[in-house]
Coordinates of C-alpha atoms in Angstrom, one line a residue:
M1 CA -15.6 15.1 -20.0
S2 CA -15.8 16.4 -16.4
T3 CA -13.5 19.2 -15.2
P4 CA -10.8 16.9 -13.9
E5 CA -10.6 15.0 -17.2
L6 CA -10.5 18.3 -19.2
K7 CA -7.6 19.6 -17.1
A8 CA -5.7 16.3 -17.4
A9 CA -6.3 16.3 -21.1
R10 CA -4.3 19.5 -21.5
D11 CA -1.2 17.8 -20.1
G12 CA -1.0 14.8 -22.5
P13 CA -2.7 12.4 -24.8
H14 CA -3.1 9.5 -22.3
V15 CA -6.2 10.4 -20.3
K16 CA -8.6 7.9 -18.8
S17 CA -11.6 8.4 -16.6
V18 CA -10.6 5.7 -14.0
G19 CA -7.4 4.0 -13.2
I20 CA -7.7 0.8 -11.2
I21 CA -4.5 -0.5 -9.6
G22 CA -4.6 -4.2 -9.1
A23 CA -6.1 -7.1 -11.0
G24 CA -7.2 -9.4 -8.1
L25 CA -10.8 -10.0 -7.0
A26 CA -11.4 -6.4 -5.9
G27 CA -9.9 -4.9 -9.1
L28 CA -11.9 -7.2 -11.4
I29 CA -15.4 -6.6 -9.8
T30 CA -14.7 -2.8 -9.4
A31 CA -13.8 -2.5 -13.1
H32 CA -16.9 -4.5 -14.1
T33 CA -19.2 -2.5 -12.0
L34 CA -17.8 0.9 -13.1
L35 CA -18.1 -0.2 -16.8
Q36 CA -21.8 -1.1 -16.2
D37 CA -22.3 2.4 -14.8
G38 CA -20.9 4.1 -17.8
F39 CA -17.2 4.5 -16.9
A40 CA -16.2 3.0 -20.2
D41 CA -12.8 4.8 -20.3
L42 CA -10.9 2.8 -17.6
E43 CA -7.8 0.8 -17.3
I44 CA -6.6 -1.9 -14.9
L45 CA -2.9 -1.7 -14.0
T46 CA -1.1 -4.8 -12.8
R47 CA 2.6 -5.6 -12.5
D48 CA 1.7 -9.3 -13.1
R49 CA 1.5 -10.9 -16.5
A50 CA -2.1 -12.2 -15.9
V51 CA -5.1 -11.5 -13.8
G52 CA -5.6 -13.0 -10.3
G53 CA -3.5 -11.1 -7.8
V54 CA -2.7 -13.5 -5.0
W55 CA -4.3 -16.2 -7.1
M56 CA -2.3 -15.4 -10.2
E57 CA -0.8 -18.4 -12.0
D58 CA 2.7 -17.6 -10.9
R59 CA 1.7 -17.9 -7.2
V60 CA -0.6 -20.9 -7.4
Y61 CA 0.9 -24.4 -6.9
T62 CA -0.7 -27.8 -7.1
G63 CA -2.4 -28.7 -3.9
L64 CA -3.0 -25.1 -2.7
Q65 CA -6.5 -24.9 -1.4
V66 CA -8.8 -22.0 -0.5
N67 CA -9.6 -21.6 3.2
N68 CA -13.3 -21.0 2.6
L69 CA -16.4 -22.7 1.4
H70 CA -17.0 -23.4 -2.3
G71 CA -19.1 -20.7 -3.9
E72 CA -17.8 -17.9 -1.7
F73 CA -15.3 -16.8 -4.3
S74 CA -17.6 -15.9 -7.3
F75 CA -19.5 -12.9 -8.2
S76 CA -23.3 -12.6 -8.8
C77 CA -22.9 -12.1 -12.6
F78 CA -20.6 -15.1 -13.1
P79 CA -21.3 -18.3 -11.1
M80 CA -18.5 -20.8 -10.8
S81 CA -18.6 -23.6 -13.3
P82 CA -20.6 -26.7 -12.2
E83 CA -17.7 -29.1 -12.7
S84 CA -15.8 -27.4 -9.8
R85 CA -18.6 -28.0 -7.3
G86 CA -18.7 -30.6 -4.6
G87 CA -15.4 -29.9 -2.8
R88 CA -13.1 -27.3 -1.4
L89 CA -11.9 -24.8 -3.9
S90 CA -8.3 -25.1 -5.1
G91 CA -5.9 -22.3 -6.1
H92 CA -6.3 -23.5 -9.7
D93 CA -10.1 -23.0 -9.4
L94 CA -9.6 -19.4 -8.4
K95 CA -6.9 -18.8 -11.0
W96 CA -9.3 -20.2 -13.7
Y97 CA -12.3 -18.3 -12.5
M98 CA -10.6 -14.9 -12.5
R99 CA -9.0 -15.5 -15.9
K100 CA -12.4 -16.4 -17.3
F101 CA -14.0 -13.4 -15.6
G102 CA -11.4 -11.1 -17.2
E103 CA -11.9 -12.6 -20.6
K104 CA -15.7 -12.4 -20.5
Y105 CA -16.2 -8.9 -19.0
L106 CA -12.9 -6.9 -19.2
E107 CA -11.2 -7.7 -22.5
G108 CA -8.9 -4.9 -23.6
K109 CA -9.0 -3.1 -20.2
F110 CA -5.7 -4.5 -18.8
R111 CA -2.2 -3.1 -18.8
F112 CA -0.2 -6.1 -17.8
N113 CA 3.5 -6.1 -16.7
T114 CA 2.9 -2.5 -15.5
E115 CA 4.6 -1.7 -12.2
V116 CA 3.2 1.4 -10.5
L117 CA 6.0 3.5 -9.1
N118 CA 4.2 6.6 -7.9
V119 CA 0.6 7.9 -7.6
R120 CA 0.2 11.6 -6.9
R121 CA -2.4 14.3 -7.4
D122 CA -2.0 16.4 -10.6
S123 CA -0.3 19.7 -10.1
S124 CA -3.6 21.4 -11.1
G125 CA -5.2 19.9 -8.0
E126 CA -7.6 17.8 -10.1
G127 CA -7.1 14.2 -11.3
W128 CA -4.1 11.9 -10.8
R129 CA -0.7 11.2 -12.3
V130 CA 0.5 7.7 -12.1
Q131 CA 4.1 6.9 -12.9
V132 CA 4.6 3.4 -14.2
R133 CA 7.4 1.2 -15.6
D134 CA 6.9 -1.6 -18.2
A135 CA 8.3 -4.7 -16.6
V136 CA 9.4 -6.1 -20.0
S137 CA 10.9 -3.1 -21.7
G138 CA 11.9 -1.2 -18.6
L139 CA 10.5 2.0 -20.1
S140 CA 8.7 4.5 -17.8
E141 CA 5.8 6.8 -18.5
T142 CA 3.2 8.9 -16.7
L143 CA -0.4 8.1 -17.0
R144 CA -3.3 10.4 -16.1
Y145 CA -6.7 9.6 -14.6
A146 CA -9.6 11.6 -13.3
R147 CA -10.2 8.9 -10.6
I148 CA -8.2 6.2 -8.9
V149 CA -9.4 3.0 -7.3
L150 CA -6.7 1.2 -5.2
C151 CA -7.1 -2.5 -5.3
T152 CA -3.6 -3.7 -4.4
G153 CA -4.6 -5.7 -1.4
G154 CA -2.3 -6.5 1.5
C155 CA -0.5 -9.6 0.3
S156 CA 1.8 -8.4 -2.5
N157 CA 4.9 -6.9 -0.9
P158 CA 6.7 -9.4 1.4
R159 CA 7.8 -8.5 4.9
I160 CA 11.2 -10.0 5.3
P161 CA 13.2 -9.5 8.6
D162 CA 16.6 -8.0 7.8
A163 CA 18.3 -10.7 9.8
L164 CA 16.7 -13.4 7.7
S165 CA 16.8 -11.8 4.3
P166 CA 18.6 -13.5 1.3
A167 CA 21.4 -10.9 1.8
A168 CA 21.8 -11.9 5.4
A169 CA 21.9 -15.5 4.3
Q170 CA 24.6 -14.7 1.8
A171 CA 26.6 -12.8 4.4
A172 CA 26.4 -15.8 6.8
H173 CA 27.4 -18.1 3.9
F174 CA 24.2 -20.1 4.2
H175 CA 24.4 -22.7 1.6
G176 CA 20.6 -23.3 0.9
P177 CA 17.9 -21.3 -0.8
V178 CA 16.0 -18.6 1.2
M179 CA 12.7 -17.4 -0.1
H180 CA 9.5 -15.6 1.0
S181 CA 6.2 -17.6 0.8
R182 CA 5.0 -15.4 -2.1
D183 CA 7.8 -16.9 -4.3
F184 CA 7.4 -20.4 -3.1
K185 CA 6.1 -21.7 -6.5
H186 CA 9.2 -20.6 -8.3
H187 CA 11.4 -22.7 -5.9
I188 CA 9.3 -25.9 -5.8
E189 CA 11.5 -27.9 -8.2
E190 CA 14.5 -26.8 -6.1
L191 CA 12.9 -27.8 -2.8
V192 CA 11.1 -30.9 -4.0
P193 CA 13.3 -33.2 -6.2
S194 CA 11.7 -35.9 -8.3
R195 CA 10.4 -38.9 -6.4
K196 CA 13.1 -41.0 -8.1
S197 CA 15.8 -38.6 -6.7
L198 CA 14.3 -38.8 -3.2
E199 CA 14.3 -42.7 -3.3
S200 CA 18.0 -42.7 -4.1
V201 CA 19.1 -40.9 -0.9
S202 CA 18.6 -41.5 2.8
D203 CA 16.4 -39.4 5.0
D204 CA 19.5 -37.7 6.5
E205 CA 20.7 -36.7 3.1
T206 CA 17.5 -35.0 2.1
G207 CA 18.0 -32.2 4.6
Q208 CA 15.5 -30.2 6.6
I209 CA 13.4 -27.2 5.5
V210 CA 12.7 -24.6 8.1
V211 CA 9.4 -22.7 7.6
V212 CA 9.2 -19.5 9.6
G213 CA 5.7 -18.5 10.7
G214 CA 2.5 -20.0 12.0
G215 CA -0.1 -18.5 9.6
R216 CA -2.0 -20.0 6.7
S217 CA 0.8 -19.8 4.2
A218 CA 3.3 -21.4 6.6
Q219 CA 0.8 -24.3 7.2
D220 CA 0.0 -24.8 3.6
I221 CA 3.6 -24.8 2.5
S222 CA 4.7 -27.1 5.3
A223 CA 2.0 -29.6 4.4
Y224 CA 2.9 -29.5 0.7
L225 CA 6.6 -30.2 1.4
A226 CA 5.9 -32.9 4.0
N227 CA 3.4 -34.7 1.6
R228 CA 6.2 -34.8 -0.9
G229 CA 8.8 -36.4 1.3
R230 CA 10.7 -33.5 2.7
K231 CA 11.5 -33.1 6.4
V232 CA 9.9 -29.9 7.7
T233 CA 10.2 -27.9 10.9
M234 CA 7.8 -25.0 11.4
V235 CA 8.9 -22.3 13.9
F236 CA 6.3 -19.9 15.2
R237 CA 5.1 -18.0 18.2
T238 CA 1.3 -18.2 17.7
A239 CA -0.6 -20.1 15.0
D240 CA -3.5 -18.7 13.1
A241 CA -7.0 -19.2 14.5
F242 CA -9.1 -21.9 12.9
L243 CA -12.4 -23.7 13.0
A244 CA -13.2 -27.2 12.0
T245 CA -16.0 -29.7 12.3
A246 CA -16.1 -33.5 12.2
K247 CA -18.9 -33.4 9.7
P248 CA -20.0 -30.6 7.3
L249 CA -22.4 -28.2 8.9
P250 CA -25.7 -27.4 7.1
K251 CA -25.8 -24.2 4.9
C252 CA -28.3 -22.6 7.3
I253 CA -25.4 -22.4 9.8
R254 CA -22.3 -22.0 7.6
K255 CA -23.7 -19.6 4.9
S256 CA -26.3 -17.7 7.0
R257 CA -26.2 -14.9 9.5
F258 CA -26.2 -17.3 12.4
V259 CA -22.5 -17.1 13.3
S260 CA -22.4 -13.3 12.6
A261 CA -25.1 -12.8 15.3
F262 CA -22.6 -14.2 17.8
S263 CA -19.9 -11.7 16.8
P264 CA -20.5 -8.1 17.9
H265 CA -20.7 -5.3 15.3
S266 CA -20.0 -1.7 16.1
E267 CA -23.8 -1.1 15.8
L268 CA -26.2 -3.7 17.1
N269 CA -29.2 -3.4 14.8
T270 CA -31.4 -6.3 16.0
G271 CA -32.9 -7.4 19.3
L272 CA -31.1 -10.7 19.1
E273 CA -27.7 -9.0 18.8
R274 CA -28.4 -6.6 21.6
F275 CA -29.4 -9.4 23.8
L276 CA -26.3 -11.5 23.0
H277 CA -23.8 -8.7 23.5
T278 CA -25.2 -6.3 26.1
T279 CA -26.8 -8.6 28.6
W280 CA -25.2 -10.9 31.2
L281 CA -27.0 -13.9 30.0
G282 CA -26.4 -13.2 26.4
S283 CA -22.7 -12.7 26.9
K284 CA -22.6 -16.1 28.7
I285 CA -24.2 -17.7 25.7
V286 CA -21.7 -16.0 23.3
N287 CA -18.7 -17.0 25.4
S288 CA -20.0 -20.6 25.6
F289 CA -20.7 -20.7 21.9
W290 CA -17.1 -19.7 20.9
K291 CA -15.5 -21.9 23.6
H292 CA -17.5 -24.9 22.3
M293 CA -16.6 -24.0 18.6
T294 CA -12.9 -23.8 19.6
E295 CA -12.8 -27.1 21.5
Q296 CA -14.8 -28.9 18.9
S297 CA -12.3 -27.7 16.3
F298 CA -9.4 -29.1 18.3
K299 CA -11.3 -32.3 18.7
A300 CA -12.3 -32.6 15.1
L301 CA -8.7 -32.3 14.0
K302 CA -7.4 -34.5 16.9
I303 CA -5.0 -32.0 18.2
P304 CA -3.5 -33.2 21.5
A305 CA -3.8 -31.1 24.6
D306 CA 0.0 -30.5 24.7
S307 CA 0.3 -29.6 21.0
P308 CA 1.9 -26.2 20.1
L309 CA -1.0 -25.9 17.7
R310 CA -3.1 -25.0 20.7
R311 CA -1.1 -21.8 20.9
A312 CA -3.4 -20.3 18.4
H313 CA -5.3 -17.0 18.2
S314 CA -8.9 -17.1 19.4
P315 CA -11.4 -17.5 16.6
Y316 CA -13.6 -15.0 18.4
W317 CA -11.0 -12.3 18.6
S318 CA -9.2 -12.6 15.2
V319 CA -9.3 -13.6 11.6
T320 CA -9.9 -17.3 11.3
K321 CA -9.0 -20.1 8.9
D322 CA -11.8 -22.3 7.8
E323 CA -10.5 -25.9 7.9
G324 CA -13.8 -27.5 7.3
V325 CA -13.8 -31.3 7.8
P326 CA -10.6 -33.3 8.4
D327 CA -8.5 -34.0 5.3
P328 CA -5.6 -36.4 5.5
V329 CA -3.4 -34.3 3.2
R330 CA -4.0 -31.0 5.0
F331 CA -1.7 -29.4 7.6
H332 CA -3.2 -30.6 10.9
A333 CA -3.5 -34.2 9.7
V334 CA 0.1 -34.2 8.4
V335 CA 1.3 -32.9 11.8
N336 CA -0.5 -35.6 13.6
A337 CA 1.1 -38.1 11.3
G338 CA 4.5 -37.0 12.5
K339 CA 5.6 -35.5 9.2
I340 CA 6.1 -31.9 10.5
D341 CA 8.0 -30.9 13.5
L342 CA 6.7 -27.9 15.4
V343 CA 8.9 -25.5 17.4
A344 CA 6.8 -23.1 19.4
P345 CA 6.7 -20.7 21.0
A346 CA 9.9 -19.7 19.3
R347 CA 11.4 -17.1 17.0
V348 CA 14.2 -17.5 14.4
E349 CA 16.7 -14.8 15.1
R350 CA 19.5 -15.3 12.5
F351 CA 21.4 -17.7 10.3
G352 CA 24.1 -19.9 11.9
T353 CA 27.8 -19.5 11.3
D354 CA 28.2 -23.0 9.9
G355 CA 26.2 -22.2 6.7
Q356 CA 23.6 -24.9 7.4
S357 CA 21.5 -23.8 10.3
V358 CA 19.3 -21.1 11.9
V359 CA 19.5 -19.8 15.4
L360 CA 16.5 -19.2 17.6
A361 CA 16.1 -16.3 20.0
D362 CA 16.6 -18.7 23.0
G363 CA 19.9 -19.9 21.5
R364 CA 18.8 -23.2 20.1
V365 CA 20.1 -24.2 16.7
L366 CA 18.1 -25.9 14.0
Q367 CA 19.7 -27.5 11.0
A368 CA 18.4 -26.1 7.8
D369 CA 18.8 -27.1 4.2
A370 CA 16.5 -24.3 3.1
V371 CA 14.4 -21.6 4.7
V372 CA 10.9 -20.4 3.7
L373 CA 9.8 -17.1 5.2
A374 CA 6.1 -17.1 5.7
T375 CA 6.5 -13.8 7.6
G376 CA 3.6 -11.8 6.1
Y377 CA 3.5 -8.6 4.1
V378 CA 4.1 -4.9 4.3
S379 CA 1.6 -2.4 2.9
S380 CA 1.5 -2.1 -0.8
W381 CA 0.6 1.6 -0.3
L382 CA 4.0 2.5 1.1
S383 CA 5.9 2.1 -2.1
I384 CA 3.5 3.8 -4.5
F385 CA 2.6 7.0 -2.6
D386 CA 5.2 9.6 -1.4
E387 CA 5.0 10.9 2.1
E388 CA 3.2 14.1 1.0
T389 CA 0.4 12.2 -0.8
R390 CA 0.0 9.7 2.0
E391 CA -0.4 12.5 4.4
E392 CA -2.8 14.4 2.1
L393 CA -5.0 11.3 1.8
G394 CA -4.6 10.1 5.4
L395 CA -3.1 6.7 4.4
N396 CA -0.4 6.8 7.1
R397 CA -0.9 5.0 10.3
H398 CA -2.5 7.5 12.6
P399 CA -2.6 7.4 16.4
L400 CA -6.1 7.9 18.0
S401 CA -7.2 11.3 18.9
E402 CA -8.0 11.9 22.6
G403 CA -11.7 12.0 21.7
A404 CA -11.7 8.8 19.8
A405 CA -9.7 7.1 22.5
K406 CA -12.6 7.7 24.8
C407 CA -15.1 5.9 22.6
R408 CA -16.6 3.0 24.5
W409 CA -18.7 0.0 23.6
D410 CA -20.0 -1.5 26.8
Y411 CA -20.6 -4.9 25.3
K412 CA -20.5 -7.6 28.0
S413 CA -19.4 -10.0 25.3
L414 CA -16.2 -8.1 24.8
R415 CA -15.0 -8.4 28.4
N416 CA -11.7 -10.2 29.1
P417 CA -10.1 -9.6 25.7
P418 CA -6.6 -10.9 24.8
S419 CA -3.8 -8.5 25.6
A420 CA -2.4 -6.1 23.0
Y421 CA 1.3 -6.9 22.7
F422 CA 2.5 -3.5 21.6
E423 CA -0.1 -1.1 22.8
G424 CA 2.0 2.0 21.9
E425 CA 2.3 1.0 18.3
Q426 CA -1.4 0.4 17.6
A427 CA -2.5 2.8 14.8
D428 CA -4.2 2.6 11.5
A429 CA -5.2 4.6 8.5
L430 CA -8.3 6.8 8.6
I431 CA -10.5 5.4 6.0
I432 CA -14.3 5.6 5.8
R433 CA -15.9 2.2 5.5
G434 CA -12.5 0.9 4.4
L435 CA -13.3 2.5 1.1
V436 CA -12.5 6.2 1.1
P437 CA -9.7 8.1 2.9
A438 CA -11.5 10.5 5.3
K439 CA -9.4 13.5 4.3
N440 CA -10.5 13.0 0.6
I441 CA -14.2 12.3 1.3
L442 CA -15.6 15.4 -0.5
R443 CA -13.5 15.1 -3.7
R444 CA -15.1 11.8 -4.9
D445 CA -12.1 10.9 -7.0
F446 CA -10.2 8.3 -5.0
A447 CA -11.4 5.0 -3.5
I448 CA -10.1 1.7 -2.2
N449 CA -11.5 -1.8 -2.6
G450 CA -10.3 -5.0 -0.9
A451 CA -8.9 -3.4 2.3
V452 CA -11.6 -4.8 4.5
I453 CA -11.0 -8.2 6.1
T454 CA -14.1 -10.4 5.6
N455 CA -15.1 -14.0 5.5
F456 CA -17.1 -13.5 2.3
N457 CA -14.6 -11.7 0.1
T458 CA -16.5 -11.7 -3.2
L459 CA -19.8 -10.5 -1.7
T460 CA -18.2 -7.7 0.2
C461 CA -16.0 -6.6 -2.8
E462 CA -19.0 -6.6 -5.1
V463 CA -21.2 -4.5 -2.7
S464 CA -18.1 -2.2 -2.1
A465 CA -17.8 -1.8 -5.9
H466 CA -21.4 -0.5 -6.2
W467 CA -20.7 1.8 -3.2
I468 CA -17.6 3.2 -5.0
S469 CA -19.5 3.6 -8.3
S470 CA -22.3 5.5 -6.6
Y471 CA -19.7 7.7 -4.8
F472 CA -18.0 8.5 -8.1
L473 CA -21.3 9.3 -9.8
G474 CA -22.2 11.8 -7.1
D475 CA -25.2 9.9 -5.9
Q476 CA -27.0 11.0 -2.7
M477 CA -25.4 8.8 0.0
R478 CA -25.2 8.5 3.7
I479 CA -21.6 9.7 4.0
P480 CA -20.0 12.4 6.1
A481 CA -20.8 16.0 5.0
S482 CA -17.3 17.4 5.9
V483 CA -13.7 16.3 6.3
D484 CA -13.9 16.8 10.1
E485 CA -17.0 14.6 10.3
A486 CA -15.3 12.0 8.1
V487 CA -12.1 12.0 10.3
A488 CA -14.2 11.7 13.4
Q489 CA -16.1 8.7 11.9
A490 CA -12.9 7.0 10.8
E491 CA -11.3 7.5 14.2
R492 CA -14.4 6.0 15.9
N493 CA -13.9 3.0 13.6
A494 CA -10.3 2.8 14.6
A495 CA -11.3 2.8 18.2
W496 CA -13.7 0.0 17.5
M497 CA -11.0 -2.0 15.9
R498 CA -8.9 -1.8 19.0
R499 CA -11.9 -2.8 21.2
R500 CA -12.9 -5.7 18.9
Y501 CA -9.5 -7.0 17.8
P502 CA -7.0 -5.9 20.5
D503 CA -3.8 -7.5 19.1
M504 CA -4.7 -7.9 15.4
L505 CA -3.3 -4.6 14.2
Q506 CA 0.1 -5.9 15.2
Y507 CA 0.3 -8.5 12.4
L508 CA -1.8 -6.7 9.7
N509 CA -0.6 -3.9 7.5
E510 CA -2.4 -0.7 6.4
S511 CA -3.4 -2.2 3.0
Y512 CA -6.0 -4.4 4.7
S513 CA -6.4 -3.2 8.3
S514 CA -8.6 -0.2 7.7
S515 CA -11.4 -2.2 9.0
A516 CA -12.4 -5.8 9.8
A517 CA -15.7 -7.5 9.3
F518 CA -14.7 -11.1 9.4
W519 CA -17.6 -12.7 11.1
T520 CA -19.8 -9.7 10.8
W521 CA -19.7 -9.5 7.0
P522 CA -23.6 -9.5 6.8
Q523 CA -23.8 -6.4 9.0
W524 CA -21.0 -4.7 7.2
N525 CA -22.6 -5.2 3.8
D526 CA -25.9 -3.9 5.3
D527 CA -24.1 -0.8 6.3
L528 CA -22.9 -0.2 2.7
L529 CA -26.4 -0.9 1.3
A530 CA -27.9 1.5 3.8
D531 CA -25.3 4.1 2.8
M532 CA -26.7 3.8 -0.8
G533 CA -30.3 3.9 0.4
L534 CA -30.9 0.3 -0.6
K535 CA -32.7 -2.6 1.1
T536 CA -30.7 -4.4 3.8
R537 CA -31.1 -7.9 5.3
R538 CA -32.0 -9.3 1.9
S539 CA -32.2 -13.0 2.9
G540 CA -35.6 -12.4 4.5
G541 CA -37.0 -14.3 7.4
N542 CA -39.0 -13.1 10.5
C543 CA -37.7 -12.3 14.0
L544 CA -37.1 -15.9 14.7
T545 CA -35.9 -17.3 11.4
W546 CA -33.7 -14.5 9.9
P547 CA -30.4 -15.8 11.4
F548 CA -30.8 -19.1 9.6
K549 CA -31.6 -17.8 6.1
V550 CA -28.8 -18.7 3.6
V551 CA -27.2 -15.6 2.1
R552 CA -26.9 -16.0 -1.6
L553 CA -25.1 -13.9 -4.2
N554 CA -28.2 -13.5 -6.3
E555 CA -29.5 -11.1 -3.5
I556 CA -27.2 -8.4 -4.9
A557 CA -27.5 -9.3 -8.6
N558 CA -29.7 -6.3 -9.4
L559 CA -27.9 -3.6 -7.4
K560 CA -27.2 -1.6 -10.5
D561 CA -30.9 -1.5 -11.4
E562 CA -31.9 -0.6 -7.9
R563 CA -29.4 2.2 -7.8
D564 CA -30.5 3.5 -11.2
A565 CA -34.2 3.5 -10.0
K566 CA -33.3 5.3 -6.9
R567 CA -31.4 7.9 -8.9
R568 CA -34.3 8.4 -11.2
S569 CA -36.7 8.8 -8.3
E570 CA -34.5 11.4 -6.7
R571 CA -34.3 13.3 -9.9
D572 CA -38.1 13.2 -10.3
L573 CA -38.5 14.8 -6.9
L574 CA -36.2 17.7 -7.6
P575 CA -38.7 20.0 -9.4
R576 CA -41.3 19.4 -6.6
Q577 CA -38.7 20.4 -4.0
C578 CA -37.9 23.6 -5.9
V579 CA -41.5 24.6 -6.0

């Protein structure tokens, strides 16, 4: 045992090398990678009764689809089953995949129905104490770990405006159900009676469901309800960005570095990227490319010029939903069919006094038989760390220092950005690579996975898991040598976030806003590989063809072997250096 483990062992019988909080994609691949690297004594804590996180069976309903290409939600060691291929992934595909992954690689490593109440450093200064409560028995206990990996994601704790909460609904004597989108599956039978029941009543008697929000959850839920005969009104200010095409694009475009080259990274490592983002001609090409992509998306989904759905975030400046090719049962087609009413730009302010309506900020009243709040999430970190620990780790939102605020990226492709709505409130946590709190960089006993927004989740989570394992093992890595250097690097990244995504921090939370590499996931993963001293740009190609080379998961299948070989090579060099 290492020193932290020995010290923790003195305090009680339950001592583990690693505690992983969260059993979603990030938690599963982190646990698997650490096990392969010899961290056999680990546990995965989840308050759910099964694996999956946001794709756990209690949150997945029939018809829920994944807003990404098939194959982008599997890990290199465990390809998705062939029978699922050929179409867009469903929520049930993801639920099945993660359950099977857990059974195959992580049997006996889970503590289900375990709610984490508090995480704090041990009083000795080494290791961690995690207070938990069993969701079934209600009993609490304190667990001890030498290292912690936080994989709780940013979509677990609902953000519910006080004026629209179930308590507010009760106070206003609202007669219908009020729920957050996270709990939608539990209310489906209440919201969608049997077809026989619907046929026995008139349209007026079925009532209207108001969905609050314009994001992916709001759109998916609205389409689900409308496709099952319910009248739906969706109220929002701005809809999520999206891309769509009339016909499927070839893999050399969709699954390559092609689109990423048209999205600037904080470091421009190729001649093509430097041309596109720092020259006048290149910036014109970039702007034309994204304008064309946006217009073609509207055209592919037949969105009228006066539709509120044109009030959407820009795909270039924000996280984007992948609609793919038109589908008659998906949201935009259902809207075009007249089955969903859109009220935008608008905001629901409160429940009406008649018990069967909601009132908008402009005074308009909408009749409502039920209300679904697709209003996003608050950080999962806020409830499990006390103020002292959050401050020690640097997990609190942190305004930019004067020096970081002066950081500039003179990219011509970033001119004319959208406005930042609440400039004074923009702040984020100081986290290196989205993986390690800057203030804790030298201790190598705490890490985060799944806090980086990316368009290729599984690839990024898997590379991140190897980075974390190397970090825990004490490998030589390209990381800051001091806390001050780490804080400066994290603040520079925060400054980049403001430059690249001016208004995005307003609707994201700390748990997944430490950094964003949505279109630039290839460059981001290259950064992590370079930190570990491993090969980057693994898809190959020459100076002309590299943007079109398809990125495949098997490119990272041997990262453990590569890391082991590098470690042996460095060890062999030590005696020579001493001489």
